[in-house]
Coordinates of C-alpha atoms and ligand atoms in Angstrom, one line a residue:
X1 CA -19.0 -13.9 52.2
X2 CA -19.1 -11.3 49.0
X3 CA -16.7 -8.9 47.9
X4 CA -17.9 -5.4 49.4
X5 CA -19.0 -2.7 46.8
X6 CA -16.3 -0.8 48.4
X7 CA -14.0 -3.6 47.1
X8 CA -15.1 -4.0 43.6
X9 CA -14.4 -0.3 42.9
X10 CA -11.3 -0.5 44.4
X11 CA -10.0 -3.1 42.0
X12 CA -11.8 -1.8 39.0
X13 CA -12.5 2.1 39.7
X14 CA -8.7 3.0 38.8
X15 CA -8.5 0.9 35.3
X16 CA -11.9 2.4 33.6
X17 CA -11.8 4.7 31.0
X18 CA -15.1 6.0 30.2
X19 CA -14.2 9.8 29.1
X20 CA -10.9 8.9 26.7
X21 CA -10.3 12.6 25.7
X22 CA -7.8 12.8 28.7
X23 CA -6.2 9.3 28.5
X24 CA -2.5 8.3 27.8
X25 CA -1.5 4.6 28.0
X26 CA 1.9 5.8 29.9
X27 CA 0.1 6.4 33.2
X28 CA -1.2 3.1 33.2
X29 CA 1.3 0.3 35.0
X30 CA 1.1 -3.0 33.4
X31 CA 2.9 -4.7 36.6
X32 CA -0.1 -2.9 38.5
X33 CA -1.6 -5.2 41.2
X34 CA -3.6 -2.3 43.1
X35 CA -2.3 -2.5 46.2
X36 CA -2.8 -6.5 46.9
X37 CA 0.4 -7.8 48.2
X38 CA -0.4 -11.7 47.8
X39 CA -1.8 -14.0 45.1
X40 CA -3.5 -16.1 47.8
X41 CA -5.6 -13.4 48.9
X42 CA -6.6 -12.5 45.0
X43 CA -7.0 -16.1 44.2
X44 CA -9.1 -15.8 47.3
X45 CA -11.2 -13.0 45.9
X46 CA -11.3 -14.0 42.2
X47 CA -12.9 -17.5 44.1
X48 CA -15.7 -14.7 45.4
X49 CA -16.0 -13.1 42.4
X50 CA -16.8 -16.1 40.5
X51 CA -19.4 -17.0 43.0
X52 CA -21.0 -13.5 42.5
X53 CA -21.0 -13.6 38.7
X54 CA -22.6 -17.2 38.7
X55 CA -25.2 -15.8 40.4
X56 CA -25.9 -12.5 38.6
X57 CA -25.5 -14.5 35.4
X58 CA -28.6 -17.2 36.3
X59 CA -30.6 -14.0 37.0
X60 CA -29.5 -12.8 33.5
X61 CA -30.8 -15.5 32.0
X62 CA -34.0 -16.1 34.0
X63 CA -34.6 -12.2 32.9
X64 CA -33.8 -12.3 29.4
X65 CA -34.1 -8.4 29.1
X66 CA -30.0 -7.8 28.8
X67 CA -27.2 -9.2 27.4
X68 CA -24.0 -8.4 28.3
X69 CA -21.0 -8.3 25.7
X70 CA -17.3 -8.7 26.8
X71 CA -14.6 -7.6 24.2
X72 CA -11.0 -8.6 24.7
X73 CA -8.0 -7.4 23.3
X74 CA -4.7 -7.5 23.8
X75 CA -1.0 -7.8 22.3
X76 CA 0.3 -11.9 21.9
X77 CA 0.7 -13.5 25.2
X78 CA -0.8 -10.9 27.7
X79 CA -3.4 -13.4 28.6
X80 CA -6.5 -13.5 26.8
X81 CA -7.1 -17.0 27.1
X82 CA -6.3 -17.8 30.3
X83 CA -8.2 -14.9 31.5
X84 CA -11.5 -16.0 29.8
X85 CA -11.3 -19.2 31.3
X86 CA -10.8 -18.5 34.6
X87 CA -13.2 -15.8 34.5
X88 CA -16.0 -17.8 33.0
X89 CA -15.0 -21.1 34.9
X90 CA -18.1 -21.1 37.3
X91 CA -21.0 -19.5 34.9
X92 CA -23.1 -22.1 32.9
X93 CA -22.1 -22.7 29.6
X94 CA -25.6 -22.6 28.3
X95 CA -25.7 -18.8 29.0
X96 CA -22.5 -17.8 27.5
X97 CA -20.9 -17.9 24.0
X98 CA -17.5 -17.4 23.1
X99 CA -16.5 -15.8 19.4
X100 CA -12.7 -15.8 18.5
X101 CA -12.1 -13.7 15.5
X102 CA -9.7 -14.5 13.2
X103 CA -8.4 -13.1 10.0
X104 CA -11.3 -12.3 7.7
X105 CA -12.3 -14.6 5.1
X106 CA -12.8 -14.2 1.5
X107 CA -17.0 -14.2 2.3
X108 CA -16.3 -11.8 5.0
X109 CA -14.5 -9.3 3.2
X110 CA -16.9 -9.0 0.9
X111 CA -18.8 -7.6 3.3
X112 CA -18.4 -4.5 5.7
X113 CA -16.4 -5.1 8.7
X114 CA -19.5 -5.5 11.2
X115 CA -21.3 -8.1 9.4
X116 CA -19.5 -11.1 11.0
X117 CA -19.8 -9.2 14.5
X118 CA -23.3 -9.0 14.3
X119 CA -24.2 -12.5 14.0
X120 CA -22.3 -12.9 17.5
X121 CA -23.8 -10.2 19.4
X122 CA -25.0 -12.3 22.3
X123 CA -28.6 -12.8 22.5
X124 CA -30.4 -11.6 25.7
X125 CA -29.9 -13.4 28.5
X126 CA -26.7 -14.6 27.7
X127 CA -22.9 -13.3 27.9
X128 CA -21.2 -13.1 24.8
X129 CA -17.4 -13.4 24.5
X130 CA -15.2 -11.8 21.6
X131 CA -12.1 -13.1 22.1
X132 CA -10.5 -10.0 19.9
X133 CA -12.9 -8.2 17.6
X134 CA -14.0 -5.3 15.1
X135 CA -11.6 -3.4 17.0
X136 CA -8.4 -5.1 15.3
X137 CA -9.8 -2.9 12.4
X138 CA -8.0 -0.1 13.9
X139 CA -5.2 -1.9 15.1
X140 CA -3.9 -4.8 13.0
X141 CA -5.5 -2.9 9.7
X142 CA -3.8 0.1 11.0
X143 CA -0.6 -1.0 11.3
X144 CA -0.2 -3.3 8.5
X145 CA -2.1 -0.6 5.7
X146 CA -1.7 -4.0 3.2
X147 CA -4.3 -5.6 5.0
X148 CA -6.7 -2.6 4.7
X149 CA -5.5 -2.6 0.5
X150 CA -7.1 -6.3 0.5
X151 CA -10.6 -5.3 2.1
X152 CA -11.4 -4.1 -1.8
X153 CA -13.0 -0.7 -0.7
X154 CA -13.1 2.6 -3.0
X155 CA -10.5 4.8 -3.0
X156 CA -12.4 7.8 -2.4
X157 CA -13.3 5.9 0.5
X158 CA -9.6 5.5 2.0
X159 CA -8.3 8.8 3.0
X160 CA -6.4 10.1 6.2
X161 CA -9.5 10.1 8.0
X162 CA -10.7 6.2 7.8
X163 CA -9.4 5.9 11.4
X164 CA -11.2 8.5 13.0
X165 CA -14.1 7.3 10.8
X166 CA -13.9 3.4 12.4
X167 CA -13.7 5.5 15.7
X168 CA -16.8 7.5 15.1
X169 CA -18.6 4.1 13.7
X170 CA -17.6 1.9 16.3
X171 CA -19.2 4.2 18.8
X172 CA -22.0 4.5 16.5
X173 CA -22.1 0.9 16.6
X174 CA -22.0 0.4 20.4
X175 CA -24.7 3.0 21.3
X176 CA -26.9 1.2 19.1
X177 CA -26.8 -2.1 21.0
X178 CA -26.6 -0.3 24.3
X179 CA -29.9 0.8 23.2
X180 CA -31.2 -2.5 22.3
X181 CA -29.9 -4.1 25.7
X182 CA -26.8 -5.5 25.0
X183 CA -24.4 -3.8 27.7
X184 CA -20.8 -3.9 26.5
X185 CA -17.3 -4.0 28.7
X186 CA -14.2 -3.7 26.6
X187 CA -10.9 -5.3 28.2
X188 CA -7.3 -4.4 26.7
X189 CA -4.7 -6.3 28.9
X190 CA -2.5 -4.2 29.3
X191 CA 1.1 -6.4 29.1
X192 CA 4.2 -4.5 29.0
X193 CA 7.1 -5.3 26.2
X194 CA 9.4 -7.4 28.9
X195 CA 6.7 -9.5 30.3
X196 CA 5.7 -10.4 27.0
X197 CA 9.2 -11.1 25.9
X198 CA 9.5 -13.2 29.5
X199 CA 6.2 -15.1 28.0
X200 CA 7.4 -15.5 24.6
X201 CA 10.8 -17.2 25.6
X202 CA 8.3 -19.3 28.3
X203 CA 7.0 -21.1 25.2
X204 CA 10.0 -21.3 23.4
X205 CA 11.6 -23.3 26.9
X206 CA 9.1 -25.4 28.3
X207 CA 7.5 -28.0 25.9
X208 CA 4.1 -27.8 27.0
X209 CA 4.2 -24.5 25.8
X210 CA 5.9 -24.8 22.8
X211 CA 2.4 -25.3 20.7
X212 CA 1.7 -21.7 22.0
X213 CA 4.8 -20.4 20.1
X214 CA 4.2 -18.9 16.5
X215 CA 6.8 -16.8 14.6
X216 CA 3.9 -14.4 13.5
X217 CA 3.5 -13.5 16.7
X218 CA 7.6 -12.4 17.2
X219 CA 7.2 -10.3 14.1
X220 CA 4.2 -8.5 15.5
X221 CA 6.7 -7.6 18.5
X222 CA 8.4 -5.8 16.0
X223 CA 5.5 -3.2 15.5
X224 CA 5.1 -2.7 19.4
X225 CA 5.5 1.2 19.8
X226 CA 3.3 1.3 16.5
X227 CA 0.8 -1.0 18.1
X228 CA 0.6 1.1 21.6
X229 CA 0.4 4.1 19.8
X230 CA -2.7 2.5 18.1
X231 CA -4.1 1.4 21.4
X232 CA -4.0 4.8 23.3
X233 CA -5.8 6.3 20.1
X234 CA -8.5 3.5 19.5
X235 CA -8.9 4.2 23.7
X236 CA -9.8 8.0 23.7
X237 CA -11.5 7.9 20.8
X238 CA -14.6 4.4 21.7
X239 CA -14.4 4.8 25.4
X240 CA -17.9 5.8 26.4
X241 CA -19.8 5.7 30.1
X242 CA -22.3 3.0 28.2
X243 CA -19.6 1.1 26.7
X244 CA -15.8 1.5 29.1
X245 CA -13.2 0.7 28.2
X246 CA -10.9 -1.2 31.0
X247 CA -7.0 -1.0 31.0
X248 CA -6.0 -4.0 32.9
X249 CA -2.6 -4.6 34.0
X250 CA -1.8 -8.0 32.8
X251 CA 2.2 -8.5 34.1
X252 CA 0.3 -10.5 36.8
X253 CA -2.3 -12.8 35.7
X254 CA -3.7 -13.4 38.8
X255 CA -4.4 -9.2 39.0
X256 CA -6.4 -9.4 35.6
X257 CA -8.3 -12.3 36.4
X258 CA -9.2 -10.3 39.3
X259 CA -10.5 -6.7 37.8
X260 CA -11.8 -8.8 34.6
X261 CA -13.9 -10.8 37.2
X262 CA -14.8 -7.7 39.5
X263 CA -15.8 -5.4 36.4
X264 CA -18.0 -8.3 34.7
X265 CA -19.9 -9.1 38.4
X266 CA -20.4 -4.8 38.5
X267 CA -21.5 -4.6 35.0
X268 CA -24.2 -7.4 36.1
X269 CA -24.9 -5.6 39.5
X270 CA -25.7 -2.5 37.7
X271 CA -28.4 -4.0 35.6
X272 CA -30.2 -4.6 38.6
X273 CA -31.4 -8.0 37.9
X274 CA -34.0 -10.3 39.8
X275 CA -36.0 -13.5 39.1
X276 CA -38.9 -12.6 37.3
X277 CA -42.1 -12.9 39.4
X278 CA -45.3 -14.7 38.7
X279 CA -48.8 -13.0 38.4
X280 CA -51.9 -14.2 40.0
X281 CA -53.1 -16.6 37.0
X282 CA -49.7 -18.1 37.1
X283 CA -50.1 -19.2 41.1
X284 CA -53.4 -20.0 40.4
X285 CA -52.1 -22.8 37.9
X286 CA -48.7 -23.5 40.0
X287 CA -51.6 -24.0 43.1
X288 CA -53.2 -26.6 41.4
X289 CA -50.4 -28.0 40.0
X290 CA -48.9 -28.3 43.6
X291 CA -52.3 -30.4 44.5
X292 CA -52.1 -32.7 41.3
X293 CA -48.8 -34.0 42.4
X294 CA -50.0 -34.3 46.3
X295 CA -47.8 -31.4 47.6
X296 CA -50.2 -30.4 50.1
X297 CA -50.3 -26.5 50.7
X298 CA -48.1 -23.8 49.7
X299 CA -45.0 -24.0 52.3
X300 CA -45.0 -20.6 54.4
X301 CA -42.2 -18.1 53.5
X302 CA -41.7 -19.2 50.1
X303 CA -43.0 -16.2 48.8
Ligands
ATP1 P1 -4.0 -17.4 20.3 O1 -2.7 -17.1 19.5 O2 -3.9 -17.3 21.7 O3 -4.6 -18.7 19.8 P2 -5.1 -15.2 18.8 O4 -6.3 -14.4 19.1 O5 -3.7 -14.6 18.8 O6 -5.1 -16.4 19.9 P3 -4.4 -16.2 16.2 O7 -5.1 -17.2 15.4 O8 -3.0 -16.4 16.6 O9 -5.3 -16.1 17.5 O10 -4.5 -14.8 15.6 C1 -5.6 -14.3 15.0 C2 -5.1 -13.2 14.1 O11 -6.2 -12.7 13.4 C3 -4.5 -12.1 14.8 O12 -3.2 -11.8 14.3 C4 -5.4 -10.9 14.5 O13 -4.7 -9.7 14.4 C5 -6.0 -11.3 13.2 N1 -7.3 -10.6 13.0 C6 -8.4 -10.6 13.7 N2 -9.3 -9.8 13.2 C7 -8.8 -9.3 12.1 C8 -9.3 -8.4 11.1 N3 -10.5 -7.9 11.2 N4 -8.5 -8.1 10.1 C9 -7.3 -8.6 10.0 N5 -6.7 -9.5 10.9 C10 -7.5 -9.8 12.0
MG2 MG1 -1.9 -15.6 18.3

């Protein structure tokens, strides 16, 4: 069984932004879970899904045309993580690479703020991860203006407009390596401010969790409406049809795991991928390999 087309676009169709110049982050519902009443059926699904993308991602490797780049970002404890694992729990770990960026250090501030990203940019055939990204340029760096003081640029250089500038780069950016195959989905889970207080106080209760807990992270609550307002702008400004962004409700995990799952297995299906096929040389060869070894003839069917 696969999850129908009809499906797919049901689960990811209302979350993608690819025309921004329209979008506010109000009409989006972090508690969102499109219409699916019960986690066993998404678990269900999200099993599908997983199926589908191992599939579509051994063709994207066998191909080695594409690469396909996903970004994630999100506030603390909306559910980056966990939604990368489950996500990526059935493709083969030699086709996929996972970047977590951090911030900068001294080496990389001495350089613009794409050089580390490029030496991530997933090589064809592969699916690249960025576990946050160049996009916390125009959200932690806008909200804390210290950290832009420390990235030592000229002051001519630092006016109102560096924001909209970063926009127009960052889509300057992304064109580029849609144009060199690297397709790109960008994912901002979408948690509201009392599901991530809910999560916050999870770590703080349960042992387990407590190792998830950091102080910075309750400051950064502090700067929510600053942060959101961030978000929405960052959002109209780099979403493009080549490179979407996706708001994904993230109050239930189980729902982003779902549309993070559905939108990577439709950004596969649309590069129409397919084992490559061998020429007549090549049979020749595979022929009289096949006779070396004793195989007899070529079974019927197989191609
Ligand atoms: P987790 O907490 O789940 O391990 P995380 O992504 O929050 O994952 P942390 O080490 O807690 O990882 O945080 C990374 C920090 O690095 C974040 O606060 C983020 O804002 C910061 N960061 C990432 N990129 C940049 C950047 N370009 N400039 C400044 N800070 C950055
Ligand atoms: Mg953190």
């Amino acid at each position: 069984m696969k999850i129908s087309r009809k499906d797919v676009d049901g689960f990811i169709g209302p979350y993608r932004i690819e025309d921004g110049s329209k979008f506010r982050l109000k009409d989006f519902d972090p508690a969102s879970t499109g219409g699916l009443k019960s986690k066993d059926r998404a678990k269900e699904l999200l099993a599908l899904g997983i199926e589908q993308l191992s599939a579509e991602q051994d063709k994207l490797y066998a191909d080695d045309r594409n690469a396909l780049l996903l970004v994630f970002q999100a506030m603390d404890a909306a559910g980056k993580d966990g939604t990368i694992k489950h996500v990526m729990s059935g493709v083969n770990p030699q086709g996929c690479q996972v970047y977590s960026f951090k911030s900068p250090s001294a080496e990389e501030l001495d350089h613009d703020y794409l050089w580390r990203t490029m030496k991530c940019v997933p090589e064809k055939g592969r699916i690249g991860i960025f576990n946050r990204s160049y996009y916390e340029e125009v959200l932690v760096v806008r909200v804390h203006p210290e950290i832009l003081a420390k990235q030592h640029l000229p002051s001519s250089l630092v006016t109102k407009k560096i924001w909209e500038e970063r926009f127009e780069d960052i889509v300057n950016f992304e064109r580029y390596l849609h144009r060199n195959g690297v397709k790109i989905r960008k994912f901002f889970l979408n948690v509201s401010h009392a599901e991530q207080k809910r999560r916050f106080l999870a770590r703080l209760d349960d042992p387990d969790k407590n190792w998830k807990f950091s102080l910075a992270d309750a400051e950064e609550r502090k700067h929510w409406d600053e942060y959101m307002k961030a978000y929405e702008e960052m959002i109209r400004a780099t979403a493009t049809p080549h490179s979407p962004w996706y708001v994904v409700p993230a109050d239930n995990k189980w729902f982003t795991r779902l549309v993070v799952a559905a939108a990577t297995v439709d950004a596969l299906q649309r590069m129409n991928l397919a084992y490559p096929t061998v020429g007549p040389e090549k049979l020749k060869e595979l022929e009289a390999a096949r006779k070396e070894l004793g195989g007899g003839t070529r079974p019927p069917g197989k191609g």
